[in-house]
PDB file of C-alpha atoms and ligand atoms in Angstrom:
ATOM      1  CA  UNK A1397       2.452  10.756   1.558  1.00  0.00           C
ATOM      2  CA  UNK A1398       1.373   8.796   4.598  1.00  0.00           C
ATOM      3  CA  UNK A1399      -2.219   9.876   5.054  1.00  0.00           C
ATOM      4  CA  UNK A1400      -4.652  10.577   2.199  1.00  0.00           C
ATOM      5  CA  UNK A1401      -8.219  11.328   3.232  1.00  0.00           C
ATOM      6  CA  UNK A1402     -11.188  11.068   0.865  1.00  0.00           C
ATOM      7  CA  UNK A1403     -13.949  13.440   1.938  1.00  0.00           C
ATOM      8  CA  UNK A1404     -16.796  11.906   0.012  1.00  0.00           C
ATOM      9  CA  UNK A1405     -16.650   8.200  -0.614  1.00  0.00           C
ATOM     10  CA  UNK A1406     -18.891   7.854  -3.660  1.00  0.00           C
ATOM     11  CA  UNK A1407     -18.361   6.617  -7.236  1.00  0.00           C
ATOM     12  CA  UNK A1408     -15.292   8.634  -8.135  1.00  0.00           C
ATOM     13  CA  UNK A1409     -13.617   8.026  -4.770  1.00  0.00           C
ATOM     14  CA  UNK A1410     -14.122   4.301  -5.273  1.00  0.00           C
ATOM     15  CA  UNK A1411     -12.678   4.448  -8.794  1.00  0.00           C
ATOM     16  CA  UNK A1412      -9.557   6.282  -7.557  1.00  0.00           C
ATOM     17  CA  UNK A1413      -9.097   4.035  -4.510  1.00  0.00           C
ATOM     18  CA  UNK A1414      -9.514   0.922  -6.652  1.00  0.00           C
ATOM     19  CA  UNK A1415      -7.024   2.192  -9.226  1.00  0.00           C
ATOM     20  CA  UNK A1416      -4.393   3.311  -6.701  1.00  0.00           C
ATOM     21  CA  UNK A1417      -4.514   0.117  -4.669  1.00  0.00           C
ATOM     22  CA  UNK A1418      -4.649  -2.221  -7.657  1.00  0.00           C
ATOM     23  CA  UNK A1419      -1.704  -0.453  -9.286  1.00  0.00           C
ATOM     24  CA  UNK A1420       0.175  -0.313  -5.974  1.00  0.00           C
ATOM     25  CA  UNK A1421       0.595   3.468  -6.117  1.00  0.00           C
ATOM     26  CA  UNK A1422      -0.824   4.086  -2.656  1.00  0.00           C
ATOM     27  CA  UNK A1423      -1.048   1.361  -0.008  1.00  0.00           C
ATOM     28  CA  UNK A1424      -4.548   0.832   1.433  1.00  0.00           C
ATOM     29  CA  UNK A1425      -3.101   1.545   4.870  1.00  0.00           C
ATOM     30  CA  UNK A1426      -2.451   5.181   3.870  1.00  0.00           C
ATOM     31  CA  UNK A1427      -6.016   5.819   2.689  1.00  0.00           C
ATOM     32  CA  UNK A1428      -8.883   7.104   4.891  1.00  0.00           C
ATOM     33  CA  UNK A1429     -12.496   7.611   3.843  1.00  0.00           C
ATOM     34  CA  UNK A1430     -15.240   9.816   5.270  1.00  0.00           C
ATOM     35  CA  UNK A1431     -18.826  10.495   4.251  1.00  0.00           C
ATOM     36  CA  UNK A1432     -21.344  12.927   5.620  1.00  0.00           C
ATOM     37  CA  UNK A1433     -23.658  10.221   6.971  1.00  0.00           C
ATOM     38  CA  UNK A1434     -23.457   6.974   4.989  1.00  0.00           C
ATOM     39  CA  UNK A1435     -21.356   4.817   7.314  1.00  0.00           C
ATOM     40  CA  UNK A1436     -22.465   1.585   5.664  1.00  0.00           C
ATOM     41  CA  UNK A1437     -20.695   2.696   2.494  1.00  0.00           C
ATOM     42  CA  UNK A1438     -17.486   3.335   4.470  1.00  0.00           C
ATOM     43  CA  UNK A1439     -17.686  -0.164   5.956  1.00  0.00           C
ATOM     44  CA  UNK A1440     -18.074  -1.606   2.466  1.00  0.00           C
ATOM     45  CA  UNK A1441     -14.971   0.228   1.241  1.00  0.00           C
ATOM     46  CA  UNK A1442     -13.085  -0.860   4.364  1.00  0.00           C
ATOM     47  CA  UNK A1443     -14.019  -4.502   3.759  1.00  0.00           C
ATOM     48  CA  UNK A1444     -13.382  -4.394   0.025  1.00  0.00           C
ATOM     49  CA  UNK A1445     -10.114  -2.446  -0.093  1.00  0.00           C
ATOM     50  CA  UNK A1446      -8.807  -2.408   3.493  1.00  0.00           C
ATOM     51  CA  UNK A1447      -8.868   1.395   3.684  1.00  0.00           C
ATOM     52  CA  UNK A1448      -9.388   3.109   7.072  1.00  0.00           C
ATOM     53  CA  UNK A1449     -12.549   4.891   8.107  1.00  0.00           C
ATOM     54  CA  UNK A1450     -11.964   8.448   9.335  1.00  0.00           C
ATOM     55  CA  UNK A1451     -14.053   8.547  12.499  1.00  0.00           C
ATOM     56  CA  UNK A1452     -14.033  12.305  13.094  1.00  0.00           C
ATOM     57  CA  UNK A1453     -12.687  15.478  11.557  1.00  0.00           C
ATOM     58  CA  UNK A1454     -10.071  15.880  14.325  1.00  0.00           C
ATOM     59  CA  UNK A1455      -8.168  13.122  12.508  1.00  0.00           C
ATOM     60  CA  UNK A1456      -7.636  15.473   9.569  1.00  0.00           C
ATOM     61  CA  UNK A1457      -4.941  17.325  11.501  1.00  0.00           C
ATOM     62  CA  UNK A1458      -2.103  15.030  10.405  1.00  0.00           C
ATOM     63  CA  UNK A1459      -3.432  14.413   6.865  1.00  0.00           C
ATOM     64  CA  UNK A1460      -0.915  15.007   4.070  1.00  0.00           C
ATOM     65  CA  UNK A1461      -3.575  15.173   1.386  1.00  0.00           C
ATOM     66  CA  UNK A1462      -7.324  15.750   1.553  1.00  0.00           C
ATOM     67  CA  UNK A1463      -9.218  14.677  -1.554  1.00  0.00           C
ATOM     68  CA  UNK A1464     -12.450  16.629  -2.029  1.00  0.00           C
ATOM     69  CA  UNK A1465     -14.887  14.156  -3.594  1.00  0.00           C
ATOM     70  CA  UNK A1466     -18.371  15.203  -2.500  1.00  0.00           C
ATOM     71  CA  UNK A1467     -20.985  16.594  -4.905  1.00  0.00           C
ATOM     72  CA  UNK A1468     -20.369  20.258  -5.776  1.00  0.00           C
ATOM     73  CA  UNK A1469     -23.633  21.253  -4.040  1.00  0.00           C
ATOM     74  CA  UNK A1470     -22.267  19.822  -0.764  1.00  0.00           C
ATOM     75  CA  UNK A1471     -18.876  21.500  -1.056  1.00  0.00           C
ATOM     76  CA  UNK A1472     -19.676  24.718   0.829  1.00  0.00           C
ATOM     77  CA  UNK A1473     -20.855  22.858   3.940  1.00  0.00           C
ATOM     78  CA  UNK A1474     -17.914  20.490   3.714  1.00  0.00           C
ATOM     79  CA  UNK A1475     -15.407  23.366   3.472  1.00  0.00           C
ATOM     80  CA  UNK A1476     -16.959  25.009   6.530  1.00  0.00           C
ATOM     81  CA  UNK A1477     -16.801  21.750   8.473  1.00  0.00           C
ATOM     82  CA  UNK A1478     -13.190  20.852   7.667  1.00  0.00           C
ATOM     83  CA  UNK A1479     -11.474  24.274   7.610  1.00  0.00           C
ATOM     84  CA  UNK A1480     -10.759  24.378  11.389  1.00  0.00           C
ATOM     85  CA  UNK A1481      -9.044  20.979  11.280  1.00  0.00           C
ATOM     86  CA  UNK A1482      -6.633  21.419   8.391  1.00  0.00           C
ATOM     87  CA  UNK A1483      -3.009  21.933   9.337  1.00  0.00           C
ATOM     88  CA  UNK A1484      -0.584  24.050   7.358  1.00  0.00           C
ATOM     89  CA  UNK A1485       1.023  21.021   5.724  1.00  0.00           C
ATOM     90  CA  UNK A1486      -2.220  19.586   4.380  1.00  0.00           C
ATOM     91  CA  UNK A1487      -2.508  19.779   0.606  1.00  0.00           C
ATOM     92  CA  UNK A1488      -5.794  19.549  -1.306  1.00  0.00           C
ATOM     93  CA  UNK A1489      -6.702  17.539  -4.372  1.00  0.00           C
ATOM     94  CA  UNK A1490     -10.169  18.406  -5.631  1.00  0.00           C
ATOM     95  CA  UNK A1491     -12.198  16.421  -8.147  1.00  0.00           C
ATOM     96  CA  UNK A1492     -15.246  18.682  -7.726  1.00  0.00           C
ATOM     97  CA  UNK A1493     -16.784  19.621 -11.058  1.00  0.00           C
ATOM     98  CA  UNK A1494     -16.847  23.359 -11.556  1.00  0.00           C
ATOM     99  CA  UNK A1495     -15.498  24.511  -8.186  1.00  0.00           C
ATOM    100  CA  UNK A1496     -12.504  26.770  -8.825  1.00  0.00           C
ATOM    101  CA  UNK A1497      -9.139  26.768  -7.112  1.00  0.00           C
ATOM    102  CA  UNK A1498      -9.870  30.357  -6.014  1.00  0.00           C
ATOM    103  CA  UNK A1499     -13.075  29.237  -4.248  1.00  0.00           C
ATOM    104  CA  UNK A1500     -11.180  26.467  -2.465  1.00  0.00           C
ATOM    105  CA  UNK A1501      -8.390  28.866  -1.465  1.00  0.00           C
ATOM    106  CA  UNK A1502     -10.930  31.318  -0.054  1.00  0.00           C
ATOM    107  CA  UNK A1503     -12.609  28.589   1.977  1.00  0.00           C
ATOM    108  CA  UNK A1504      -9.591  26.567   3.094  1.00  0.00           C
ATOM    109  CA  UNK A1505      -6.740  29.071   3.029  1.00  0.00           C
ATOM    110  CA  UNK A1506      -3.638  29.385   0.891  1.00  0.00           C
ATOM    111  CA  UNK A1507      -2.153  25.913   0.558  1.00  0.00           C
ATOM    112  CA  UNK A1508      -1.100  23.608  -2.297  1.00  0.00           C
ATOM    113  CA  UNK A1509      -4.209  22.797  -4.343  1.00  0.00           C
ATOM    114  CA  UNK A1510      -4.484  20.519  -7.364  1.00  0.00           C
ATOM    115  CA  UNK A1511      -7.752  20.511  -9.253  1.00  0.00           C
ATOM    116  CA  UNK A1512      -8.322  17.326 -11.196  1.00  0.00           C
ATOM    117  CA  UNK A1513     -11.049  16.124 -13.500  1.00  0.00           C
ATOM    118  CA  UNK A1514     -10.723  12.338 -13.799  1.00  0.00           C
ATOM    119  CA  UNK A1515     -13.360   9.863 -14.935  1.00  0.00           C
ATOM    120  CA  UNK A1516     -14.698   6.610 -13.555  1.00  0.00           C
ATOM    121  CA  UNK A1517     -12.451   4.482 -15.796  1.00  0.00           C
ATOM    122  CA  UNK A1518      -9.826   5.157 -13.092  1.00  0.00           C
ATOM    123  CA  UNK A1519     -11.090   1.910 -11.540  1.00  0.00           C
ATOM    124  CA  UNK A1520      -9.396  -0.086 -14.306  1.00  0.00           C
ATOM    125  CA  UNK A1521      -6.398   2.170 -14.867  1.00  0.00           C
ATOM    126  CA  UNK A1522      -7.956   3.816 -17.945  1.00  0.00           C
ATOM    127  CA  UNK A1523      -8.916   7.260 -16.660  1.00  0.00           C
ATOM    128  CA  UNK A1524      -8.472  10.343 -18.806  1.00  0.00           C
ATOM    129  CA  UNK A1525      -7.761  13.249 -16.448  1.00  0.00           C
ATOM    130  CA  UNK A1526      -7.119  16.951 -16.746  1.00  0.00           C
ATOM    131  CA  UNK A1527      -5.231  18.741 -13.982  1.00  0.00           C
ATOM    132  CA  UNK A1528      -4.415  22.315 -12.895  1.00  0.00           C
ATOM    133  CA  UNK A1529      -2.381  23.553  -9.948  1.00  0.00           C
ATOM    134  CA  UNK A1530      -2.224  26.695  -7.854  1.00  0.00           C
ATOM    135  CA  UNK A1531       1.052  28.495  -7.284  1.00  0.00           C
ATOM    136  CA  UNK A1532       1.702  26.857  -3.919  1.00  0.00           C
ATOM    137  CA  UNK A1533       2.223  23.470  -5.578  1.00  0.00           C
ATOM    138  CA  UNK A1534       5.957  22.918  -5.974  1.00  0.00           C
ATOM    139  CA  UNK A1535       7.519  21.148  -8.964  1.00  0.00           C
ATOM    140  CA  UNK A1536       8.267  18.075  -6.853  1.00  0.00           C
ATOM    141  CA  UNK A1537       4.669  17.989  -5.571  1.00  0.00           C
ATOM    142  CA  UNK A1538       3.429  18.313  -9.169  1.00  0.00           C
ATOM    143  CA  UNK A1539       5.426  15.204 -10.043  1.00  0.00           C
ATOM    144  CA  UNK A1540       3.726  13.273  -7.241  1.00  0.00           C
ATOM    145  CA  UNK A1541       0.243  14.319  -8.387  1.00  0.00           C
ATOM    146  CA  UNK A1542       1.046  13.441 -11.982  1.00  0.00           C
ATOM    147  CA  UNK A1543       2.334  10.031 -10.847  1.00  0.00           C
ATOM    148  CA  UNK A1544      -0.867   9.436  -8.861  1.00  0.00           C
ATOM    149  CA  UNK A1545      -2.945  10.177 -11.929  1.00  0.00           C
ATOM    150  CA  UNK A1546      -0.730   8.401 -14.446  1.00  0.00           C
ATOM    151  CA  UNK A1547      -1.105   5.277 -12.333  1.00  0.00           C
ATOM    152  CA  UNK A1548      -4.811   5.286 -13.121  1.00  0.00           C
ATOM    153  CA  UNK A1549      -4.650   6.337 -16.774  1.00  0.00           C
ATOM    154  CA  UNK A1550      -3.500   9.391 -18.688  1.00  0.00           C
ATOM    155  CA  UNK A1551      -3.307  12.950 -17.378  1.00  0.00           C
ATOM    156  CA  UNK A1552      -2.933  16.256 -19.184  1.00  0.00           C
ATOM    157  CA  UNK A1553      -2.030  19.539 -17.447  1.00  0.00           C
ATOM    158  CA  UNK A1554      -4.151  22.452 -18.648  1.00  0.00           C
ATOM    159  CA  UNK A1555      -4.902  26.018 -17.614  1.00  0.00           C
ATOM    160  CA  UNK A1556      -7.708  25.949 -15.105  1.00  0.00           C
ATOM    161  CA  UNK A1557     -10.381  27.513 -17.309  1.00  0.00           C
ATOM    162  CA  UNK A1558     -10.088  24.565 -19.724  1.00  0.00           C
ATOM    163  CA  UNK A1559     -11.178  22.133 -17.013  1.00  0.00           C
ATOM    164  CA  UNK A1560     -14.790  23.101 -17.796  1.00  0.00           C
ATOM    165  CA  UNK A1561     -14.390  21.691 -21.319  1.00  0.00           C
ATOM    166  CA  UNK A1562     -12.488  18.649 -20.046  1.00  0.00           C
ATOM    167  CA  UNK A1563     -15.273  17.961 -17.552  1.00  0.00           C
ATOM    168  CA  UNK A1564     -17.799  18.079 -20.392  1.00  0.00           C
ATOM    169  CA  UNK A1565     -15.702  15.866 -22.688  1.00  0.00           C
ATOM    170  CA  UNK A1566     -13.782  13.204 -20.756  1.00  0.00           C
ATOM    171  CA  UNK A1567     -15.198  13.686 -17.238  1.00  0.00           C
ATOM    172  CA  UNK A1568     -18.734  12.999 -18.406  1.00  0.00           C
ATOM    173  CA  UNK A1569     -17.574  11.078 -21.498  1.00  0.00           C
ATOM    174  CA  UNK A1570     -17.999   7.538 -20.162  1.00  0.00           C
ATOM    175  CA  UNK A1571     -21.706   8.281 -19.559  1.00  0.00           C
ATOM    176  CA  UNK A1572     -22.206   9.286 -23.201  1.00  0.00           C
ATOM    177  CA  UNK A1573     -20.639   6.050 -24.398  1.00  0.00           C
ATOM    178  CA  UNK A1574     -22.716   3.959 -21.989  1.00  0.00           C
ATOM    179  CA  UNK A1575     -25.793   5.815 -23.237  1.00  0.00           C
ATOM    180  CA  UNK A1576     -24.829   4.975 -26.807  1.00  0.00           C
ATOM    181  CA  UNK A1577     -24.477   1.318 -25.841  1.00  0.00           C
ATOM    182  CA  UNK A1578     -27.907   1.399 -24.169  1.00  0.00           C
ATOM    183  CA  UNK A1579     -29.393   2.619 -27.464  1.00  0.00           C
ATOM    184  CA  UNK A1580     -27.526  -0.020 -29.501  1.00  0.00           C
ATOM    185  CA  UNK A1581     -28.789  -2.726 -27.172  1.00  0.00           C
ATOM    186  CA  UNK A1582     -32.390  -1.527 -27.540  1.00  0.00           C
ATOM    187  CA  UNK A1583     -32.313  -1.526 -31.334  1.00  0.00           C
ATOM    188  CA  UNK A1584     -30.283  -4.753 -31.503  1.00  0.00           C
ATOM    189  CA  UNK A1585     -32.902  -6.588 -29.475  1.00  0.00           C
ATOM    190  CA  UNK A1586     -35.638  -5.169 -31.735  1.00  0.00           C
ATOM    191  CA  UNK A1587     -33.849  -7.029 -34.536  1.00  0.00           C
ATOM    192  CA  UNK A1588     -34.070 -10.258 -32.522  1.00  0.00           C
ATOM    193  CA  UNK A1589     -30.499 -10.387 -31.210  1.00  0.00           C
ATOM    194  CA  UNK A1590     -30.036 -11.044 -27.522  1.00  0.00           C
ATOM    195  CA  UNK A1591     -28.874  -8.152 -25.345  1.00  0.00           C
ATOM    196  CA  UNK A1592     -25.786 -10.195 -24.420  1.00  0.00           C
ATOM    197  CA  UNK A1593     -24.855 -10.687 -28.073  1.00  0.00           C
ATOM    198  CA  UNK A1594     -25.246  -6.991 -28.869  1.00  0.00           C
ATOM    199  CA  UNK A1595     -23.223  -6.042 -25.798  1.00  0.00           C
ATOM    200  CA  UNK A1596     -20.385  -8.409 -26.675  1.00  0.00           C
ATOM    201  CA  UNK A1597     -20.226  -7.182 -30.265  1.00  0.00           C
ATOM    202  CA  UNK A1598     -20.514  -3.478 -29.515  1.00  0.00           C
ATOM    203  CA  UNK A1599     -18.176  -3.365 -26.500  1.00  0.00           C
ATOM    204  CA  UNK A1600     -15.553  -4.976 -28.726  1.00  0.00           C
ATOM    205  CA  UNK A1601     -16.436  -2.482 -31.467  1.00  0.00           C
ATOM    206  CA  UNK A1602     -15.895   0.485 -29.098  1.00  0.00           C
ATOM    207  CA  UNK A1603     -12.652  -0.978 -27.705  1.00  0.00           C
ATOM    208  CA  UNK A1604     -11.381  -1.919 -31.193  1.00  0.00           C
ATOM    209  CA  UNK A1605     -12.125   1.524 -32.619  1.00  0.00           C
ATOM    210  CA  UNK A1606     -10.401   3.238 -29.660  1.00  0.00           C
ATOM    211  CA  UNK A1607      -7.339   1.028 -30.124  1.00  0.00           C
ATOM    212  CA  UNK A1608      -7.263   1.701 -33.869  1.00  0.00           C
ATOM    213  CA  UNK A1609      -7.133   5.421 -33.090  1.00  0.00           C
ATOM    214  CA  UNK A1610      -4.344   4.837 -30.561  1.00  0.00           C
ATOM    215  CA  UNK A1611      -2.258   2.428 -32.622  1.00  0.00           C
ATOM    216  CA  UNK A1612      -2.788   3.296 -36.295  1.00  0.00           C
ATOM    217  CA  UNK A1613      -2.610   7.049 -35.644  1.00  0.00           C
ATOM    218  CA  UNK A1614      -4.856   8.049 -38.520  1.00  0.00           C
ATOM    219  CA  UNK A1615      -7.447  10.784 -38.331  1.00  0.00           C
ATOM    220  CA  UNK A1616     -10.918   9.579 -37.274  1.00  0.00           C
ATOM    221  CA  UNK A1617     -12.268  10.921 -40.555  1.00  0.00           C
ATOM    222  CA  UNK A1618      -9.836   8.723 -42.532  1.00  0.00           C
ATOM    223  CA  UNK A1619     -10.740   5.659 -40.477  1.00  0.00           C
ATOM    224  CA  UNK A1620     -14.449   6.449 -40.890  1.00  0.00           C
ATOM    225  CA  UNK A1621     -14.088   6.711 -44.658  1.00  0.00           C
ATOM    226  CA  UNK A1622     -12.356   3.309 -44.752  1.00  0.00           C
ATOM    227  CA  UNK A1623     -15.497   1.757 -43.242  1.00  0.00           C
ATOM    228  CA  UNK A1624     -17.855   3.646 -45.524  1.00  0.00           C
ATOM    229  CA  UNK A1625     -18.279   1.894 -48.886  1.00  0.00           C
ATOM    230  CA  UNK A1626     -19.909   4.047 -51.563  1.00  0.00           C
ATOM    231  CA  UNK A1627     -23.595   3.179 -51.727  1.00  0.00           C
ATOM    232  CA  UNK A1628     -23.184   0.817 -48.791  1.00  0.00           C
ATOM    233  CA  UNK A1629     -24.681   0.318 -45.337  1.00  0.00           C
ATOM    234  CA  UNK A1630     -22.466   2.741 -43.384  1.00  0.00           C
ATOM    235  CA  UNK A1631     -23.218   5.523 -45.827  1.00  0.00           C
ATOM    236  CA  UNK A1632     -26.930   4.922 -45.291  1.00  0.00           C
ATOM    237  CA  UNK A1633     -26.422   4.939 -41.520  1.00  0.00           C
ATOM    238  CA  UNK A1634     -24.378   8.131 -41.541  1.00  0.00           C
ATOM    239  CA  UNK A1635     -26.908   9.848 -43.763  1.00  0.00           C
ATOM    240  CA  UNK A1636     -29.575   9.027 -41.168  1.00  0.00           C
ATOM    241  CA  UNK A1637     -27.333  10.464 -38.410  1.00  0.00           C
ATOM    242  CA  UNK A1638     -26.894  13.624 -40.453  1.00  0.00           C
ATOM    243  CA  UNK A1639     -30.652  13.876 -41.046  1.00  0.00           C
ATOM    244  CA  UNK A1640     -31.059  13.757 -37.257  1.00  0.00           C
ATOM    245  CA  UNK A1641     -28.356  16.449 -36.926  1.00  0.00           C
ATOM    246  CA  UNK A1642     -25.806  14.227 -35.204  1.00  0.00           C
ATOM    247  CA  UNK A1643     -23.001  16.804 -35.073  1.00  0.00           C
ATOM    248  CA  UNK A1644     -25.355  19.457 -33.730  1.00  0.00           C
ATOM    249  CA  UNK A1645     -26.591  17.037 -31.070  1.00  0.00           C
ATOM    250  CA  UNK A1646     -23.026  16.293 -29.937  1.00  0.00           C
ATOM    251  CA  UNK A1647     -22.145  20.002 -29.921  1.00  0.00           C
ATOM    252  CA  UNK A1648     -25.254  20.736 -27.838  1.00  0.00           C
ATOM    253  CA  UNK A1649     -24.339  17.924 -25.451  1.00  0.00           C
ATOM    254  CA  UNK A1650     -20.805  19.156 -24.802  1.00  0.00           C
ATOM    255  CA  UNK A1651     -21.815  22.832 -24.716  1.00  0.00           C
ATOM    256  CA  UNK A1652     -24.551  22.097 -22.160  1.00  0.00           C
ATOM    257  CA  UNK A1653     -22.175  20.139 -19.937  1.00  0.00           C
ATOM    258  CA  UNK A1654     -19.479  22.828 -20.230  1.00  0.00           C
ATOM    259  CA  UNK A1655     -21.994  25.540 -19.391  1.00  0.00           C
ATOM    260  CA  UNK A1656     -23.232  23.522 -16.411  1.00  0.00           C
ATOM    261  CA  UNK A1657     -19.661  23.281 -15.119  1.00  0.00           C
ATOM    262  CA  UNK A1658     -19.410  27.093 -15.342  1.00  0.00           C
ATOM    263  CA  UNK A1659     -22.726  27.430 -13.476  1.00  0.00           C
ATOM    264  CA  UNK A1660     -21.445  25.124 -10.732  1.00  0.00           C
ATOM    265  CA  UNK A1661     -18.401  27.386 -10.475  1.00  0.00           C
ATOM    266  CA  UNK A1662     -20.750  30.277  -9.683  1.00  0.00           C
ATOM    267  CA  UNK A1663     -22.558  28.162  -7.085  1.00  0.00           C
ATOM    268  CA  UNK A1664     -25.754  27.884  -9.192  1.00  0.00           C
TER     269      UNK A1664
HETATM  270  N1  LIG M 962     -18.791  10.314 -10.958  1.00  0.00           N
HETATM  271  C1  LIG M 962     -17.957  10.733 -11.900  1.00  0.00           C
HETATM  272  O1  LIG M 962     -17.832  10.165 -12.986  1.00  0.00           O
HETATM  273  C2  LIG M 962     -17.086  11.928 -11.642  1.00  0.00           C
HETATM  274  C3  LIG M 962     -17.319  12.767 -10.570  1.00  0.00           C
HETATM  275  N2  LIG M 962     -16.524  13.846 -10.376  1.00  0.00           N
HETATM  276  C4  LIG M 962     -16.784  14.732  -9.236  1.00  0.00           C
HETATM  277  O2  LIG M 962     -16.587  13.969  -8.065  1.00  0.00           O
HETATM  278  C5  LIG M 962     -17.447  14.420  -7.053  1.00  0.00           C
HETATM  279  C6  LIG M 962     -18.170  13.240  -6.449  1.00  0.00           C
HETATM  280  O3  LIG M 962     -18.963  12.621  -7.429  1.00  0.00           O
HETATM  281  P1  LIG M 962     -19.517  11.142  -7.220  1.00  0.00           P
HETATM  282  O4  LIG M 962     -18.443  10.291  -6.666  1.00  0.00           O
HETATM  283  O5  LIG M 962     -20.176  10.777  -8.485  1.00  0.00           O
HETATM  284  O6  LIG M 962     -20.625  11.439  -6.068  1.00  0.00           O
HETATM  285  P2  LIG M 962     -21.381  10.422  -5.111  1.00  0.00           P
HETATM  286  O7  LIG M 962     -22.746  10.995  -4.884  1.00  0.00           O
HETATM  287  O8  LIG M 962     -21.245   9.026  -5.597  1.00  0.00           O
HETATM  288  O9  LIG M 962     -20.579  10.554  -3.733  1.00  0.00           O
HETATM  289  C7  LIG M 962     -20.495  11.734  -3.015  1.00  0.00           C
HETATM  290  C8  LIG M 962     -20.172  11.382  -1.575  1.00  0.00           C
HETATM  291  O10 LIG M 962     -19.871  12.587  -0.865  1.00  0.00           O
HETATM  292  C9  LIG M 962     -20.293  12.415   0.481  1.00  0.00           C
HETATM  293  N3  LIG M 962     -20.406  13.712   1.150  1.00  0.00           N
HETATM  294  C10 LIG M 962     -21.313  14.692   0.991  1.00  0.00           C
HETATM  295  N4  LIG M 962     -21.053  15.738   1.821  1.00  0.00           N
HETATM  296  C11 LIG M 962     -19.940  15.401   2.501  1.00  0.00           C
HETATM  297  C12 LIG M 962     -19.186  16.046   3.518  1.00  0.00           C
HETATM  298  N5  LIG M 962     -19.529  17.246   3.989  1.00  0.00           N
HETATM  299  N6  LIG M 962     -18.100  15.412   4.005  1.00  0.00           N
HETATM  300  C13 LIG M 962     -17.747  14.189   3.559  1.00  0.00           C
HETATM  301  N7  LIG M 962     -18.441  13.515   2.596  1.00  0.00           N
HETATM  302  C14 LIG M 962     -19.514  14.123   2.088  1.00  0.00           C
HETATM  303  C15 LIG M 962     -21.598  11.657   0.361  1.00  0.00           C
HETATM  304  O11 LIG M 962     -21.828  10.997   1.568  1.00  0.00           O
HETATM  305  P3  LIG M 962     -23.328  10.806   2.169  1.00  0.00           P
HETATM  306  O12 LIG M 962     -23.969   9.795   1.263  1.00  0.00           O
HETATM  307  O13 LIG M 962     -23.083  10.317   3.545  1.00  0.00           O
HETATM  308  O14 LIG M 962     -23.996  12.150   2.095  1.00  0.00           O
HETATM  309  C16 LIG M 962     -21.303  10.696  -0.817  1.00  0.00           C
HETATM  310  O15 LIG M 962     -20.812   9.444  -0.370  1.00  0.00           O
HETATM  311  C17 LIG M 962     -18.377  15.456  -7.659  1.00  0.00           C
HETATM  312  O16 LIG M 962     -17.989  16.727  -7.230  1.00  0.00           O
HETATM  313  C18 LIG M 962     -18.194  15.296  -9.137  1.00  0.00           C
HETATM  314  O17 LIG M 962     -18.278  16.533  -9.793  1.00  0.00           O
HETATM  315  C19 LIG M 962     -15.435  14.095 -11.146  1.00  0.00           C
HETATM  316  C20 LIG M 962     -15.150  13.291 -12.204  1.00  0.00           C
HETATM  317  C21 LIG M 962     -15.973  12.174 -12.584  1.00  0.00           C
HETATM  318  O1  LIG M 963     -21.863  14.707 -13.744  1.00  0.00           O
HETATM  319  C1  LIG M 963     -21.034  15.323 -13.074  1.00  0.00           C
HETATM  320  O2  LIG M 963     -21.285  16.452 -12.626  1.00  0.00           O
HETATM  321  C2  LIG M 963     -19.682  14.697 -12.777  1.00  0.00           C
HETATM  322  C3  LIG M 963     -18.555  15.493 -13.357  1.00  0.00           C
HETATM  323  C4  LIG M 963     -18.013  14.684 -14.489  1.00  0.00           C
HETATM  324  C5  LIG M 963     -18.688  13.411 -14.374  1.00  0.00           C
HETATM  325  N1  LIG M 963     -19.570  13.413 -13.430  1.00  0.00           N
END
């Protein structure tokens, strides 16, 4: 693919661009970025990564791939604006939360469409992505999309309906972990530790626990029980989590995010 155009050059576009260029999957020279109005942001990306700025929508005509990366609420207007400029050969990769392949097909015509839910860890090659395809995507095109996403982390193909759950789990997931760290930092400083010390300890704790799960291949419950000495500190901590209905809180979190993805699909 010679010309990949990001329509929407925000956080997720930056993470993907960073990951693809750093991992030498797509040369900067093949990447174009376009926003609705924020040109300063495009200049920043041009200076930082060497990507091109798409000056006007006419330049979409020879695009091989258009990556839809605006907010879902802006998608309708964007579809209307770009539809006249897409050529038959242009494929679509959408990272829009909630917006279905069917909606994109209706707006942009029958063409190869891949719907992906990545996360911002793409920037460091650690994304966890889900992907679904429409029937126009050939097996060889599928391989290219999977390569693009494997270059920035892991990717799992799922039936499209499951992307709502994946959005709620791994798409939004980094935010939940950062939120957890924010809380740990607050309580750690209340105990007189510096924020820097808490961050260092807890970032390593998150990374170490994730790597234990990857490398030791034991169930999380087994690993949890190995930390939890009878009558000890962890047991006291977990009891407090249970008293505050930890599992229910997590279920509510994921269910709310999943439901929101379904609402976005209906244009709500
Ligand atoms: N952030 C994340 O972790 C993830 C986000 N996503 C999905 O990615 C999408 C983008 O999210 P995110 O990067 O966070 O959003 P941002 O708000 O950071 O960026 C969105 C960008 O889209 C641009 N834009 C809006 N309308 C148009 C248009 N008509 N044509 C071209 N560009 C347009 C905006 O430009 P301007 O400022 O000029 O209006 C803005 O730069 C969302 O749909 C979200 O669901 C998916 C996975 C993870
Ligand atoms: O919050 C959102 O809607 C997007 C989708 C997943 C992560 N961010």
